[in-house]
Coordinates of C-alpha atoms in Angstrom, one line a residue:
X1 CA 32.8 28.9 153.4
X2 CA 34.0 28.4 157.1
X3 CA 37.8 28.0 157.9
X4 CA 39.9 24.9 158.7
X5 CA 43.3 25.2 160.6
X6 CA 45.2 23.2 158.5
X7 CA 46.9 21.8 162.2
X8 CA 48.0 18.7 161.2
X9 CA 50.3 20.5 158.7
X10 CA 51.6 22.8 160.9
X11 CA 52.4 20.1 163.5
X12 CA 54.1 18.5 160.7
X13 CA 56.3 20.8 160.1
X14 CA 57.2 21.5 163.4
X15 CA 58.2 18.0 164.7
X16 CA 59.9 16.6 161.7
X17 CA 61.0 19.6 159.9
X18 CA 61.7 22.1 162.9
X19 CA 62.8 19.8 165.5
X20 CA 60.1 21.0 167.9
X21 CA 61.3 18.1 170.6
X22 CA 64.9 19.4 170.1
X23 CA 64.0 22.8 171.3
X24 CA 62.3 21.1 174.4
X25 CA 65.7 20.3 175.7
X26 CA 66.0 24.0 175.9
X27 CA 66.2 26.6 178.9
X28 CA 62.9 27.9 178.9
X29 CA 61.4 25.6 176.5
X30 CA 61.2 22.5 178.3
X31 CA 57.1 22.5 178.4
X32 CA 56.9 23.0 175.4
X33 CA 56.8 19.4 173.1
X34 CA 54.4 17.9 170.8
X35 CA 52.0 17.8 173.1
X36 CA 51.7 21.1 174.4
X37 CA 51.8 22.6 170.3
X38 CA 48.7 20.5 169.4
X39 CA 47.1 21.5 172.4
X40 CA 47.4 25.5 171.9
X41 CA 46.7 24.9 168.0
X42 CA 43.7 23.1 168.2
X43 CA 42.4 25.7 170.9
X44 CA 43.9 28.9 168.5
X45 CA 41.6 26.7 165.4
X46 CA 39.0 26.6 167.2
X47 CA 39.4 30.4 168.4
X48 CA 39.8 31.9 164.9
X49 CA 38.1 29.4 163.2
X50 CA 34.5 30.0 165.4
X51 CA 35.1 33.4 166.4
X52 CA 37.5 35.5 163.8
X53 CA 36.5 34.1 160.7
X54 CA 33.1 34.8 160.7
X55 CA 33.8 38.3 160.9
X56 CA 36.1 38.8 158.0
X57 CA 33.6 39.4 155.1
X58 CA 30.9 41.8 157.2
X59 CA 33.8 43.8 158.1
X60 CA 35.2 44.3 154.6
X61 CA 31.5 45.5 153.6
X62 CA 31.4 47.7 156.9
X63 CA 34.7 49.1 158.2
X64 CA 36.2 51.0 160.8
X65 CA 34.5 54.9 160.8
X66 CA 36.4 57.6 161.6
X67 CA 34.7 60.3 163.6
X68 CA 36.3 63.5 164.9
X69 CA 39.3 61.6 165.8
X70 CA 38.0 58.7 166.9
X71 CA 37.8 55.5 165.6
X72 CA 34.9 52.7 165.5
X73 CA 35.7 49.5 164.5
X74 CA 33.8 46.7 162.3
X75 CA 31.2 45.0 164.5
X76 CA 32.2 42.3 166.6
X77 CA 36.1 43.0 166.8
X78 CA 35.7 44.2 170.2
X79 CA 33.9 41.3 171.1
X80 CA 36.8 39.1 169.1
X81 CA 39.7 40.8 170.7
X82 CA 37.9 40.8 174.2
X83 CA 38.5 36.7 173.8
X84 CA 41.7 37.0 172.5
X85 CA 42.8 39.2 175.1
X86 CA 41.4 36.9 177.8
X87 CA 42.9 33.8 176.2
X88 CA 46.3 34.8 177.0
X89 CA 47.1 35.1 173.0
X90 CA 49.0 38.4 172.6
X91 CA 51.2 36.5 175.4
X92 CA 52.2 33.5 173.9
X93 CA 55.8 34.1 173.1
X94 CA 56.9 36.5 175.6
X95 CA 58.3 36.4 178.3
X96 CA 57.2 34.6 181.7
X97 CA 58.1 37.1 183.5
X98 CA 56.2 40.1 181.8
X99 CA 53.1 37.5 182.1
X100 CA 53.7 35.9 179.1
X101 CA 53.3 32.6 178.1
X102 CA 57.0 32.1 177.0
X103 CA 56.6 29.9 174.5
X104 CA 58.7 29.4 171.1
X105 CA 58.3 31.1 168.2
X106 CA 57.9 28.3 166.3
X107 CA 54.4 27.5 168.6
X108 CA 53.2 31.0 168.3
X109 CA 53.9 31.3 164.5
X110 CA 51.6 28.9 163.5
X111 CA 49.0 30.8 165.9
X112 CA 49.3 33.9 163.8
X113 CA 49.1 32.4 160.2
X114 CA 45.7 30.6 162.0
X115 CA 44.8 34.2 163.0
X116 CA 45.8 36.0 159.4
X117 CA 43.5 33.3 158.0
X118 CA 40.5 34.0 159.7
X119 CA 41.2 38.1 159.1
X120 CA 43.9 39.6 158.1
X121 CA 42.4 43.5 159.3
X122 CA 42.0 41.8 162.8
X123 CA 45.5 40.4 163.5
X124 CA 47.1 43.2 162.2
X125 CA 46.8 45.0 165.4
X126 CA 48.2 41.8 167.7
X127 CA 51.0 41.6 165.0
X128 CA 51.8 45.8 165.7
X129 CA 52.1 45.4 169.3
X130 CA 54.6 42.2 169.5
X131 CA 56.2 44.7 167.2
X132 CA 56.4 46.5 169.9
X133 CA 57.1 44.7 172.6
X134 CA 60.2 43.6 171.0
X135 CA 61.4 46.5 170.7
X136 CA 60.8 47.3 174.4
X137 CA 62.3 44.2 175.2
X138 CA 65.6 44.8 173.5
X139 CA 65.9 48.6 174.1
X140 CA 63.8 49.4 176.7
X141 CA 64.9 50.2 180.3
X142 CA 64.1 48.4 182.9
X143 CA 61.3 50.4 184.2
X144 CA 60.2 50.9 181.4
X145 CA 59.8 46.9 180.5
X146 CA 58.1 46.4 183.9
X147 CA 56.2 49.3 183.9
X148 CA 54.6 48.8 179.6
X149 CA 55.3 45.6 178.9
X150 CA 52.8 43.9 181.6
X151 CA 50.1 45.8 180.3
X152 CA 50.7 44.7 176.3
X153 CA 51.7 41.5 177.0
X154 CA 48.2 41.1 178.4
X155 CA 46.3 43.2 176.1
X156 CA 44.7 45.7 178.1
X157 CA 47.0 48.3 176.1
X158 CA 48.5 47.8 172.3
X159 CA 51.7 48.8 170.4
X160 CA 52.1 50.8 167.0
X161 CA 55.2 51.2 164.2
X162 CA 55.4 55.6 163.7
X163 CA 57.4 55.4 161.2
X164 CA 56.4 56.7 157.8
X165 CA 55.8 60.8 156.8
X166 CA 54.1 61.8 153.7
X167 CA 57.5 62.9 152.6
X168 CA 59.3 60.1 154.2
X169 CA 58.4 56.8 153.0
X170 CA 60.9 54.2 152.6
X171 CA 63.7 56.7 153.0
X172 CA 64.0 57.4 157.1
X173 CA 66.3 59.6 156.4
X174 CA 64.0 62.1 155.5
X175 CA 62.1 61.9 159.0
X176 CA 61.0 65.0 160.4
X177 CA 59.0 64.8 163.6
X178 CA 60.5 66.2 166.1
X179 CA 61.4 65.5 169.3
X180 CA 61.9 68.0 172.3
X181 CA 64.0 67.9 175.6
X182 CA 61.9 69.2 178.5
X183 CA 64.7 69.4 180.7
X184 CA 62.8 66.3 182.9
X185 CA 63.6 63.6 181.3
X186 CA 60.6 63.5 178.8
X187 CA 60.4 64.9 175.4
X188 CA 57.3 66.7 173.2
X189 CA 57.2 64.9 170.0
X190 CA 55.3 67.3 167.1
X191 CA 54.9 66.0 163.6
X192 CA 52.5 63.5 161.1
X193 CA 53.3 60.0 160.8
X194 CA 50.9 57.8 157.7
X195 CA 49.6 54.8 157.8
X196 CA 49.7 54.0 160.8
X197 CA 47.9 50.8 161.5
X198 CA 45.3 51.1 164.3
X199 CA 47.2 54.3 165.1
X200 CA 43.1 54.7 166.4
X201 CA 40.7 51.8 167.8
X202 CA 38.4 51.3 170.4
X203 CA 39.6 47.8 171.1
X204 CA 42.3 48.6 173.8
X205 CA 41.8 51.2 176.7
X206 CA 44.9 52.2 175.7
X207 CA 47.9 52.5 172.5
X208 CA 51.5 53.1 173.2
X209 CA 53.3 55.0 170.1
X210 CA 56.6 53.8 169.1
X211 CA 57.3 56.7 167.4
X212 CA 60.6 58.1 165.0
X213 CA 61.3 61.5 165.6
X214 CA 64.9 63.8 165.7
X215 CA 66.1 65.9 168.9
X216 CA 66.8 69.2 167.8
X217 CA 70.3 68.8 167.9
X218 CA 70.7 65.5 166.3
X219 CA 73.1 64.9 163.3
X220 CA 71.5 64.7 160.2
X221 CA 70.5 61.6 158.2
X222 CA 69.9 58.7 159.7
X223 CA 72.0 59.0 162.3
X224 CA 69.8 61.5 163.8
X225 CA 67.1 59.2 164.5
X226 CA 65.6 58.4 168.1
X227 CA 62.7 56.0 169.0
X228 CA 60.2 57.7 171.6
X229 CA 57.9 56.1 173.1
X230 CA 54.4 58.2 172.9
X231 CA 51.2 56.9 174.6
X232 CA 47.4 58.2 173.5
X233 CA 47.0 58.5 176.8
X234 CA 49.5 59.5 179.5
X235 CA 49.7 57.2 182.3
X236 CA 50.4 57.5 186.0
X237 CA 52.8 56.4 188.3
X238 CA 50.1 54.2 189.7
X239 CA 49.7 52.8 186.2
X240 CA 45.9 54.5 185.6
X241 CA 45.4 56.4 183.3
X242 CA 45.9 59.9 182.9
X243 CA 44.2 62.8 180.5
X244 CA 45.0 62.1 176.7
X245 CA 47.9 63.6 174.8
X246 CA 48.3 65.4 172.2
X247 CA 48.7 62.9 169.6
X248 CA 45.3 62.7 167.3
X249 CA 43.8 60.9 164.4
X250 CA 43.4 63.0 161.5
X251 CA 41.7 60.2 159.1
X252 CA 41.6 57.3 158.2
X253 CA 42.9 55.8 155.0
X254 CA 40.7 54.4 152.5
X255 CA 42.0 51.0 150.9
X256 CA 41.7 48.6 148.0
X257 CA 42.0 45.6 151.1
X258 CA 42.5 45.3 155.0
X259 CA 39.7 47.6 155.0
X260 CA 38.7 46.7 158.8
X261 CA 42.1 47.8 159.9
X262 CA 41.8 51.3 160.3
X263 CA 45.0 52.8 158.5
X264 CA 45.6 56.4 160.5
X265 CA 47.1 59.7 160.0
X266 CA 48.2 60.6 162.9
X267 CA 49.3 64.4 164.3
X268 CA 52.0 65.2 167.2
X269 CA 50.5 68.1 168.2
X270 CA 51.9 70.9 165.5
X271 CA 53.9 74.2 165.0
X272 CA 50.7 76.0 164.9
X273 CA 49.3 75.6 167.9
X274 CA 46.1 73.8 166.2
X275 CA 46.2 70.5 168.6
X276 CA 49.1 71.7 171.2
X277 CA 52.3 72.1 172.6
X278 CA 53.5 68.3 170.8
X279 CA 52.9 64.9 172.8
X280 CA 54.8 63.7 175.5
X281 CA 56.8 60.7 175.2
X282 CA 59.8 58.8 176.6
X283 CA 62.8 57.9 174.9
X284 CA 63.8 54.7 174.1
X285 CA 67.6 53.8 174.7
X286 CA 70.2 55.9 173.8
X287 CA 69.8 59.2 171.0
X288 CA 70.5 59.0 167.4
X289 CA 70.4 54.9 167.7
X290 CA 66.4 54.7 166.7
X291 CA 66.8 53.4 163.8
X292 CA 68.3 50.7 164.6
X293 CA 66.1 50.0 167.9
X294 CA 63.0 50.0 165.0
X295 CA 64.7 47.1 163.1
X296 CA 64.4 45.1 165.8
X297 CA 60.7 46.3 166.1
X298 CA 60.7 45.9 161.9
X299 CA 62.3 42.3 161.7
X300 CA 59.9 40.5 163.5
X301 CA 56.9 42.3 161.5
X302 CA 58.7 41.2 158.8
X303 CA 58.3 38.1 159.7
X304 CA 55.1 38.1 160.8
X305 CA 54.4 39.5 157.7
X306 CA 55.6 36.7 155.5
X307 CA 53.2 34.6 158.1
X308 CA 50.5 36.4 157.0
X309 CA 50.9 36.0 152.7
X310 CA 50.5 32.1 154.1
X311 CA 47.8 32.6 156.2
X312 CA 45.6 34.6 153.5
X313 CA 46.8 32.3 150.7
X314 CA 45.5 29.4 152.9
X315 CA 42.1 30.7 153.2
X316 CA 42.0 31.6 149.9
X317 CA 42.9 28.1 148.6
X318 CA 40.4 26.1 151.0
X319 CA 37.7 28.6 149.0
X320 CA 39.0 27.4 145.6
X321 CA 39.2 24.0 146.8
X322 CA 35.2 24.2 148.1
X323 CA 34.3 25.8 145.2
X324 CA 36.2 23.2 142.5
X325 CA 34.4 20.5 144.2
X326 CA 30.6 22.1 143.9
X327 CA 30.5 23.8 140.5
X328 CA 29.9 21.4 137.6
X329 CA 31.1 22.0 133.9
X330 CA 31.4 20.8 131.3
X331 CA 33.2 16.8 131.0
X332 CA 36.8 16.4 131.8
X333 CA 39.1 15.9 128.3
X334 CA 39.5 12.5 127.0
X335 CA 36.0 10.9 128.0
X336 CA 37.0 10.0 132.1
X337 CA 33.3 10.8 132.9
X338 CA 30.2 10.9 130.7
X339 CA 28.6 13.8 131.9
X340 CA 29.1 17.3 133.2
X341 CA 32.1 17.2 136.0
X342 CA 33.2 19.5 139.2
X343 CA 35.7 21.7 138.2
X344 CA 38.1 19.7 140.0
X345 CA 38.5 17.1 137.8
X346 CA 39.4 19.0 135.2
X347 CA 43.3 19.3 134.2
X348 CA 44.2 23.1 134.1
X349 CA 41.8 23.6 137.6
X350 CA 43.8 21.1 139.6
X351 CA 47.2 22.8 138.1
X352 CA 46.3 25.9 139.8
X353 CA 45.1 24.3 143.0
X354 CA 48.6 22.0 143.3
X355 CA 50.0 25.4 142.1
X356 CA 48.3 26.7 145.2
X357 CA 49.0 24.5 147.7
X358 CA 52.5 23.2 147.0
X359 CA 53.6 27.2 147.4
X360 CA 51.8 27.3 150.8
X361 CA 53.1 24.6 151.9
X362 CA 56.4 25.3 150.7
X363 CA 56.2 28.5 152.6
X364 CA 54.6 28.0 155.6
X365 CA 57.8 25.1 156.0
X366 CA 60.2 27.4 155.4
X367 CA 58.3 29.6 158.2
X368 CA 58.4 27.2 160.7
X369 CA 62.1 26.3 160.3
X370 CA 63.2 30.3 160.6
X371 CA 60.7 30.4 163.8
X372 CA 62.7 27.5 165.2
X373 CA 66.6 28.9 164.2
X374 CA 65.2 32.1 165.9
X375 CA 64.3 30.0 169.0
X376 CA 67.5 28.4 168.9
X377 CA 69.3 31.3 169.1
X378 CA 67.9 32.9 171.7
X379 CA 67.7 29.9 173.9
X380 CA 70.9 27.5 173.1
X381 CA 73.3 27.3 175.7
X382 CA 75.8 26.8 172.9
X383 CA 77.1 30.0 171.4
X384 CA 78.3 29.0 168.1
X385 CA 74.8 26.9 167.5
X386 CA 73.1 30.2 168.9
X387 CA 75.3 32.4 165.8
X388 CA 74.3 29.8 163.4
X389 CA 71.1 29.9 163.9
X390 CA 70.6 33.6 164.4
X391 CA 73.2 33.5 160.9
X392 CA 70.1 31.4 159.3
X393 CA 67.1 32.7 160.3
X394 CA 68.5 36.1 159.6
X395 CA 68.9 35.0 156.0
X396 CA 65.5 33.9 155.7
X397 CA 63.8 36.7 156.9
X398 CA 63.7 38.5 153.6
X399 CA 62.8 34.7 152.2
X400 CA 59.8 34.5 154.3
X401 CA 58.7 38.0 153.9
X402 CA 59.4 38.8 150.2
X403 CA 58.7 35.8 149.0
X404 CA 55.8 34.2 151.1
X405 CA 54.4 37.9 150.3
X406 CA 54.6 37.5 147.0
X407 CA 52.8 34.3 146.9
X408 CA 49.9 35.5 148.1
X409 CA 49.1 37.5 145.6
X410 CA 49.6 34.8 142.8
X411 CA 47.8 32.4 144.8
X412 CA 44.5 34.8 146.0
X413 CA 45.1 35.9 141.8
X414 CA 44.4 32.2 141.2
X415 CA 42.1 31.4 143.7
X416 CA 39.5 33.8 141.9
X417 CA 40.4 32.1 138.1
X418 CA 39.5 28.7 139.9
X419 CA 36.2 30.7 140.5
X420 CA 35.6 31.8 136.9
X421 CA 33.8 34.7 136.9
X422 CA 31.8 34.2 140.0
X423 CA 35.2 34.7 141.5
X424 CA 35.3 38.5 140.3
X425 CA 32.0 38.8 142.1
X426 CA 33.0 40.2 145.9
X427 CA 29.4 38.3 147.1
X428 CA 31.7 34.8 146.8
X429 CA 34.4 35.9 149.0
X430 CA 37.4 34.9 146.7
X431 CA 38.4 38.5 145.9
X432 CA 38.9 40.3 148.9
X433 CA 41.6 37.6 149.3
X434 CA 43.4 39.2 146.1
X435 CA 42.6 42.6 147.4
X436 CA 43.9 42.1 151.2
X437 CA 47.2 40.0 150.1
X438 CA 48.3 43.1 147.5
X439 CA 49.6 45.2 150.7
X440 CA 51.4 42.3 152.0
X441 CA 54.5 42.7 149.5
X442 CA 54.2 46.5 150.3
X443 CA 54.2 47.1 153.9
X444 CA 57.0 46.6 156.1
X445 CA 59.7 47.1 153.1
X446 CA 59.0 46.6 149.5
X447 CA 60.2 43.5 147.5
X448 CA 62.7 45.2 146.4
X449 CA 63.4 46.9 150.1
X450 CA 63.9 43.0 151.1
X451 CA 65.8 42.2 148.1
X452 CA 68.2 44.5 149.0
X453 CA 68.7 43.4 153.1
X454 CA 69.3 39.9 150.8
X455 CA 71.6 41.5 148.4
X456 CA 73.7 43.5 151.1
X457 CA 73.4 42.6 154.3
X458 CA 72.3 39.3 154.4
X459 CA 75.1 37.9 151.5
X460 CA 77.2 40.7 151.0
X461 CA 77.9 41.3 154.4
X462 CA 80.4 37.8 154.8
X463 CA 80.7 37.3 151.4
X464 CA 78.5 35.0 151.0
X465 CA 79.0 32.5 153.9
X466 CA 75.8 31.8 155.1
X467 CA 74.4 31.8 151.8
X468 CA 76.9 28.8 150.5
X469 CA 76.7 27.1 154.4
X470 CA 72.3 26.9 153.4
X471 CA 73.8 25.5 149.8
X472 CA 75.5 23.0 151.9
X473 CA 72.3 21.6 153.6
X474 CA 70.5 21.5 150.4
X475 CA 73.3 19.2 149.3
X476 CA 72.8 16.9 152.5
X477 CA 69.0 16.4 151.7
X478 CA 70.0 15.7 147.6
X479 CA 72.2 12.7 148.9
X480 CA 69.2 11.4 150.8
X481 CA 67.5 11.2 147.9
X482 CA 69.9 10.4 145.4
X483 CA 69.4 6.4 145.9
X484 CA 65.9 6.4 146.3
X485 CA 63.6 5.1 143.4
X486 CA 59.8 7.1 143.4
X487 CA 59.3 9.1 140.7
X488 CA 58.7 12.0 142.6
X489 CA 62.0 11.0 145.3
X490 CA 64.1 11.5 141.4
X491 CA 61.8 14.7 140.4
X492 CA 62.6 15.5 143.3
X493 CA 66.5 15.2 143.3
X494 CA 67.0 16.3 139.5
X495 CA 65.1 19.7 140.1
X496 CA 66.9 20.2 143.8
X497 CA 70.3 19.8 142.4
X498 CA 69.6 21.9 139.5
X499 CA 68.1 24.7 141.8
X500 CA 70.7 24.6 144.0
X501 CA 73.3 24.8 141.7
X502 CA 71.9 28.5 140.4
X503 CA 71.2 29.4 143.7
X504 CA 75.2 29.2 144.2
X505 CA 76.2 30.5 141.3
X506 CA 74.1 33.5 141.8
X507 CA 75.4 34.3 145.0
X508 CA 78.8 34.2 144.0
X509 CA 77.5 36.3 141.0
X510 CA 76.2 39.0 143.8
X511 CA 79.7 38.3 146.1
X512 CA 81.9 39.4 142.9
X513 CA 80.1 42.4 141.3
X514 CA 78.0 44.4 144.0
X515 CA 80.9 46.8 145.1
X516 CA 82.2 47.1 141.2
X517 CA 78.5 47.3 139.2
X518 CA 75.9 47.7 141.6
X519 CA 73.6 48.8 139.4
X520 CA 74.0 45.9 137.4
X521 CA 73.5 42.9 140.8
X522 CA 70.1 45.2 142.1
X523 CA 68.8 45.0 138.6
X524 CA 68.4 41.0 139.6
X525 CA 67.7 41.6 143.0
X526 CA 63.9 40.7 143.6
X527 CA 64.5 37.9 140.8
X528 CA 67.2 36.3 143.2
X529 CA 64.9 36.6 146.5
X530 CA 62.3 34.6 144.2
X531 CA 64.9 32.7 143.0
X532 CA 66.5 31.9 146.8
X533 CA 62.7 31.6 148.0
X534 CA 62.0 28.9 145.8
X535 CA 65.0 26.9 146.6
X536 CA 64.5 27.0 150.9
X537 CA 60.9 26.3 149.9
X538 CA 61.2 23.4 147.7
X539 CA 64.3 22.4 149.7
X540 CA 62.1 22.1 153.2
X541 CA 58.9 19.7 150.8
X542 CA 62.3 18.2 150.0
X543 CA 62.6 17.4 153.1
X544 CA 59.2 16.5 153.7
X545 CA 59.1 13.6 151.4
X546 CA 61.9 11.8 152.4
X547 CA 60.0 11.7 155.6
X548 CA 57.1 10.6 154.2
X549 CA 58.9 8.2 152.3
X550 CA 60.4 6.8 155.3
X551 CA 57.2 6.5 157.6
X552 CA 55.0 5.2 155.2
X553 CA 58.3 2.4 154.4
X554 CA 57.4 2.0 157.8
X555 CA 53.6 1.8 157.8
X556 CA 53.7 4.4 160.6
X557 CA 51.4 8.0 160.2
X558 CA 48.4 8.9 158.4
X559 CA 48.9 7.4 154.6
X560 CA 46.4 9.8 153.0
X561 CA 48.5 12.8 154.7
X562 CA 52.0 11.3 153.8
X563 CA 50.8 10.4 150.0
X564 CA 50.0 14.1 150.0
X565 CA 53.1 15.4 151.4
X566 CA 54.9 13.5 148.5
X567 CA 52.3 14.2 145.7
X568 CA 52.9 18.2 146.6
X569 CA 56.9 18.4 146.9
X570 CA 56.8 16.2 143.4
X571 CA 54.9 19.2 141.9
X572 CA 56.6 21.5 143.0
X573 CA 59.9 19.9 142.1
X574 CA 58.7 19.8 138.7
X575 CA 56.4 23.2 138.2
X576 CA 58.0 25.3 140.9
X577 CA 62.1 24.6 141.1
X578 CA 62.4 23.9 137.5
X579 CA 62.0 27.3 136.5
X580 CA 65.0 28.1 138.8
X581 CA 67.6 27.9 136.3
X582 CA 66.1 30.2 134.0
X583 CA 65.7 32.9 136.7
X584 CA 69.6 32.4 137.1
X585 CA 70.3 33.1 133.5
X586 CA 68.0 36.7 133.7
X587 CA 69.6 37.6 137.0
X588 CA 73.3 36.9 136.1
X589 CA 73.1 37.6 131.9
X590 CA 69.7 40.1 131.6
X591 CA 71.1 43.1 133.7
X592 CA 71.7 44.9 130.7
X593 CA 68.8 44.9 129.3
X594 CA 66.6 46.5 132.7
X595 CA 69.1 49.6 132.8
X596 CA 69.3 49.7 128.6
X597 CA 66.5 51.7 128.0
X598 CA 67.0 55.5 128.3
X599 CA 64.8 57.0 131.2
X600 CA 63.2 59.5 128.4
X601 CA 62.1 56.7 126.7
X602 CA 59.9 54.9 128.7

């Protein structure tokens, strides 16, 4: 089954929901209007569907091979990556001064979704490089930025994140990797890092590892972590590559999914001298501020992982629709057809497909609006607007990451169910999407970590002010719905209002009780994230419904597309938003049953 990028829906989200034309009035984005977006998305769609998507199934069956520390990527990846680099895709949203194209994140996020629909495994290499670029832009010295960024932005070199160690997963206070100063401004890194995505590969000439490590006199815990840049090959002052650094790929993991993405165990020197004296590295920023800098990279990566969830869900949806249109099985209930019909005529199959579609469109719209807020926060001339946009973007990052990735697991599972028994057979391709999606709710911080962030940093830190400001914007949309008479608008108004009220009640509960009863609040932290994700995605579909009805009334736009928008929004209201009040009840009243069973009784 071929992949067809949903360019029309992406452009609708950008233009009608994210305010792309308003972004063109910001410094640096003057040429980034709808025409530019359409041209970029059209070319990205061609590349993803023709070059990358055909590699997805075969690379899953024949993943990378590790031999004596070197990794050979799946067949076709080198050619596809070369075309990716030649097309300038790595630099799409990065600064022009370092060789990028300087386009808004709003456009780049849509291109990223396409790449992830085409192949999650392939897309992970550019994703990690983007994060490394963001970290250097934030904390790198002027010399480091001018020396390293052009090669990363043009795709000559790629980047990685090195956080996790065998004894230090999410608890980075337990990081043991050492960084010993050499007296000349460099450091020797020794230790082991695990789960390093594209930590070793043959796609680019060099890999720049961003590594969390401790200097000898560092304080204990997270306050003693520093960030270092450690290249696979040392780089000479003229930019040419020197000898191999003391960083070695000891193995790659055998995984449930994303099999074509090499996940490396990296050894940086070691105390026994088996590899060497340690890998030479540069300090990024100041000592003991590494976690702060890494979170810049992490936040960029978390948003991107949410987009991954949308991408793989879209691919699973397209495959399920194609199968449902083709598979003949039984007569529809009610005798609407005299003979066996394709299963897309059956009500429950329609329900599953609509569940998939509504979730995807809601999450895509939310991610697009969040990306636009990021662009505003970095480019708007008004400091008040920048601050408000940053607060909104930061509030939505754990939702884009947490809700969209959990959504992708549900949607890809439904994709298998639509296929029936054939979905369980690897040859149909439906199972790969499910396997690939499963990691998304785990890496770059599990859903519980996203929920902890939503509670502690995004809700409690400002006493719920940002969350309540979002609720006020939702109330404004409710007022736009209030006088409309269509069944879709009435259903959305009723369910959006109830969902918003439930959201506000949960925010009040979190603010009132987190400090005094943390176990009570955190027992419902993931449900709070899922509730908030549903509410904000539903809000975007409510806005889309209003716009679609207005355009239909004016006789403008693509009528079938707009009618589908309205039908999808109504489904989201009646089948997804309608569950929010019950989620509120579980969060506010259900902590005792979460914590009630003694540990020994499990």
